[in-house]
Every structure is written in structure tokens, then in C-alpha cells.
GROMACS .gro file of C-alpha atoms in nm:
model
  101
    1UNK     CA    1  10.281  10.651  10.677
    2UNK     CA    2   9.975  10.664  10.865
    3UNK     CA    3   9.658  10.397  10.804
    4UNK     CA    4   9.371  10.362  10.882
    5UNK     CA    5   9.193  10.077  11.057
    6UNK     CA    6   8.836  10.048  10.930
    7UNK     CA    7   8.614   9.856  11.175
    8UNK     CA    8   8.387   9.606  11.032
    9UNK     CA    9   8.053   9.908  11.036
   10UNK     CA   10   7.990  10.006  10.680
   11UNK     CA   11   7.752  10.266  10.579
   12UNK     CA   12   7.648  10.274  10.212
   13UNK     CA   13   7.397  10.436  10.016
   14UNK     CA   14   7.445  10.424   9.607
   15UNK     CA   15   7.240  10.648   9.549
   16UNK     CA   16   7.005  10.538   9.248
   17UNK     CA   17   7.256  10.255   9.195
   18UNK     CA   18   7.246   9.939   9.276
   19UNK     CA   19   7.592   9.736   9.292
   20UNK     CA   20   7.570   9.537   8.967
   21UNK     CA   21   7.478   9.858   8.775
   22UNK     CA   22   7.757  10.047   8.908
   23UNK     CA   23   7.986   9.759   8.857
   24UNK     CA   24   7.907   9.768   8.540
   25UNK     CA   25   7.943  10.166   8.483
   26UNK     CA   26   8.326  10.083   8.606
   27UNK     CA   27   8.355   9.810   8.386
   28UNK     CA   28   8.228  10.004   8.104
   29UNK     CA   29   8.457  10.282   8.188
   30UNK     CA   30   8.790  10.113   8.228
   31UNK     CA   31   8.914  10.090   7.901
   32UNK     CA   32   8.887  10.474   7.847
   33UNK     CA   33   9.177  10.736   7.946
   34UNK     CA   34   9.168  10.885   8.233
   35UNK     CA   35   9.064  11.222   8.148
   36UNK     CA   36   8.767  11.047   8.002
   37UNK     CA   37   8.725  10.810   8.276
   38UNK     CA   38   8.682  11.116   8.486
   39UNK     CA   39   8.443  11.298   8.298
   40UNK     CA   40   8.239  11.023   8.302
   41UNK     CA   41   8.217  10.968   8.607
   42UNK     CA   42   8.209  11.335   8.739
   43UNK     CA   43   7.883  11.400   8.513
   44UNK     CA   44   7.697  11.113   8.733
   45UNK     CA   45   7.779  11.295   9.022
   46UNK     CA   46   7.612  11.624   8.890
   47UNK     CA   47   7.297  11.764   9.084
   48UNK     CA   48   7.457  11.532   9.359
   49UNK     CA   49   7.398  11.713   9.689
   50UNK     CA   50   7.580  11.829   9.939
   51UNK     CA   51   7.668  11.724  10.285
   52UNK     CA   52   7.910  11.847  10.539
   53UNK     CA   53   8.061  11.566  10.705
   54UNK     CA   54   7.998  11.247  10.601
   55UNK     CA   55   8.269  11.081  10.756
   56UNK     CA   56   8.264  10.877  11.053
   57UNK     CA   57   8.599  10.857  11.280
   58UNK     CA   58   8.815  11.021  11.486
   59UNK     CA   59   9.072  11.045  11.745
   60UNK     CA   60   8.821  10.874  12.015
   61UNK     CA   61   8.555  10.707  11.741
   62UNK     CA   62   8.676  10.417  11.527
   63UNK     CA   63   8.616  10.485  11.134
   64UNK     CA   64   8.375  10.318  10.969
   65UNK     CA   65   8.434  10.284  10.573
   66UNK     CA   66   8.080  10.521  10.473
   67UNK     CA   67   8.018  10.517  10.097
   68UNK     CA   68   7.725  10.763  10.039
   69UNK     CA   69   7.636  10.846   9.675
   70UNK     CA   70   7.381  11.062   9.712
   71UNK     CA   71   7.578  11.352   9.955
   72UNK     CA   72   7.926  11.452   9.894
   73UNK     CA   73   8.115  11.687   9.998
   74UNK     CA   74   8.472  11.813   9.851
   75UNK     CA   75   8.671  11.533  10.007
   76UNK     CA   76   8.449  11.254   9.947
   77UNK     CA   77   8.370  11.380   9.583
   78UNK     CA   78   8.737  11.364   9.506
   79UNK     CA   79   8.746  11.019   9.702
   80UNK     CA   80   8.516  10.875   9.508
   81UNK     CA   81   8.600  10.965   9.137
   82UNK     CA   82   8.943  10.912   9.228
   83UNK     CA   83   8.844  10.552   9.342
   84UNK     CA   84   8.584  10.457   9.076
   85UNK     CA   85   8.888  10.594   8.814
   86UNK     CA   86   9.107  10.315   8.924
   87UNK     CA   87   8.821  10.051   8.973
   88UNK     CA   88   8.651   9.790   8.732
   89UNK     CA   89   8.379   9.698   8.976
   90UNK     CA   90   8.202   9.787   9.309
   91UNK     CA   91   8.430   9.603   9.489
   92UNK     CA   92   8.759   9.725   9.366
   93UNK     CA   93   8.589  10.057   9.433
   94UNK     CA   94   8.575   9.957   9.787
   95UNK     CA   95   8.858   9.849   9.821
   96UNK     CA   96   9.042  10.180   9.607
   97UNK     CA   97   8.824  10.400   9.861
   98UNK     CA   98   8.978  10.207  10.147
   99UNK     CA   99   9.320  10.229  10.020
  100UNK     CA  100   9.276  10.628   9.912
  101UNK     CA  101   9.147  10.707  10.303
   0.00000   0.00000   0.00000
């Protein structure tokens, strides 16, 4: 198993979200299936746009956990429904992203 070992830096940008409102999305959401759960979610990320590489870390930089709303690319935009799926609010987001990367 390989992990990752954030370092303290965080990057985020929600977007037009702040954390209470998208706390409340995931709160919202969480009783719903899972097929609906991601619908919902996916349609917030429509006319969402793109950015290649997003991601900070590497073999000689340290990661830094980046959560950034408004630019996704395929492996973030997986990353992030998959997290907000399994989370009820913006910090078990966080730490779902975490434990997904």
C-alpha cells in the first residue's frame, strides 16, 4: 500500500461555494442513493473548466492536499465526486479526498 504524506500547504478554491454552503449541499445529499448522490453532485460540476494539472507533488516536491472547484481535470473530477459521495460535510470531504489520494 502506498500513502501519501500531505504537508501542512493547502490550496483551496470552492469555487462559488463557500464551506457552510457546501457542507450543507453534502448534508442535503447524504440520505439519497448513490446513483443519485452522484448526479447531484456531477450537475454542479457542469460548465466547470478545465485544467491540466492541478496537482501539486512529486517524487522531489512534497504534496500539498489542493482542492480547486473551479478547474478539474479527469482525475480530480472523479476525486472529488467520489469524495463529496461519501461525505456529509466539508470536512469529511477533506478528509475522503485525503484518504482517496
Amino acid at each position: 500500500m502506498f500513502l501519501f504524506s500531505f504537508c501542512s500547504a493547502q490550496k483551496i478554491n470552492l469555487n462559488t461555494w463557500d464551506k457552510e454552503e457546501l457542507s450543507q449541499f453534502l448534508l442535503n445529499n447524504a440520505s439519497n442513493s448513490d446513483s443519485v448522490k452522484i448526479k447531484n453532485i456531477t450537475d454542479k460540476f457542469l460548465n466547470t473548466s478545465y485544467k491540466a494539472n492541478t496537482m501539486i507533488g512529486s517524487v522531489t516536491q512534497k504534496e500539498e492536499l489542493v482542492i480547486d472547484l473551479a478547474n478539474l481535470d479527469c482525475f480530480t473530477f472523479i476525486d472529488y465526486a467520489e469524495a463529496m459521495k461519501r461525505s456529509s460535510s466539508f470536512s469529511e470531504f477533506k478528509t475522503e479526498l485525503i484518504s482517496l489520494r
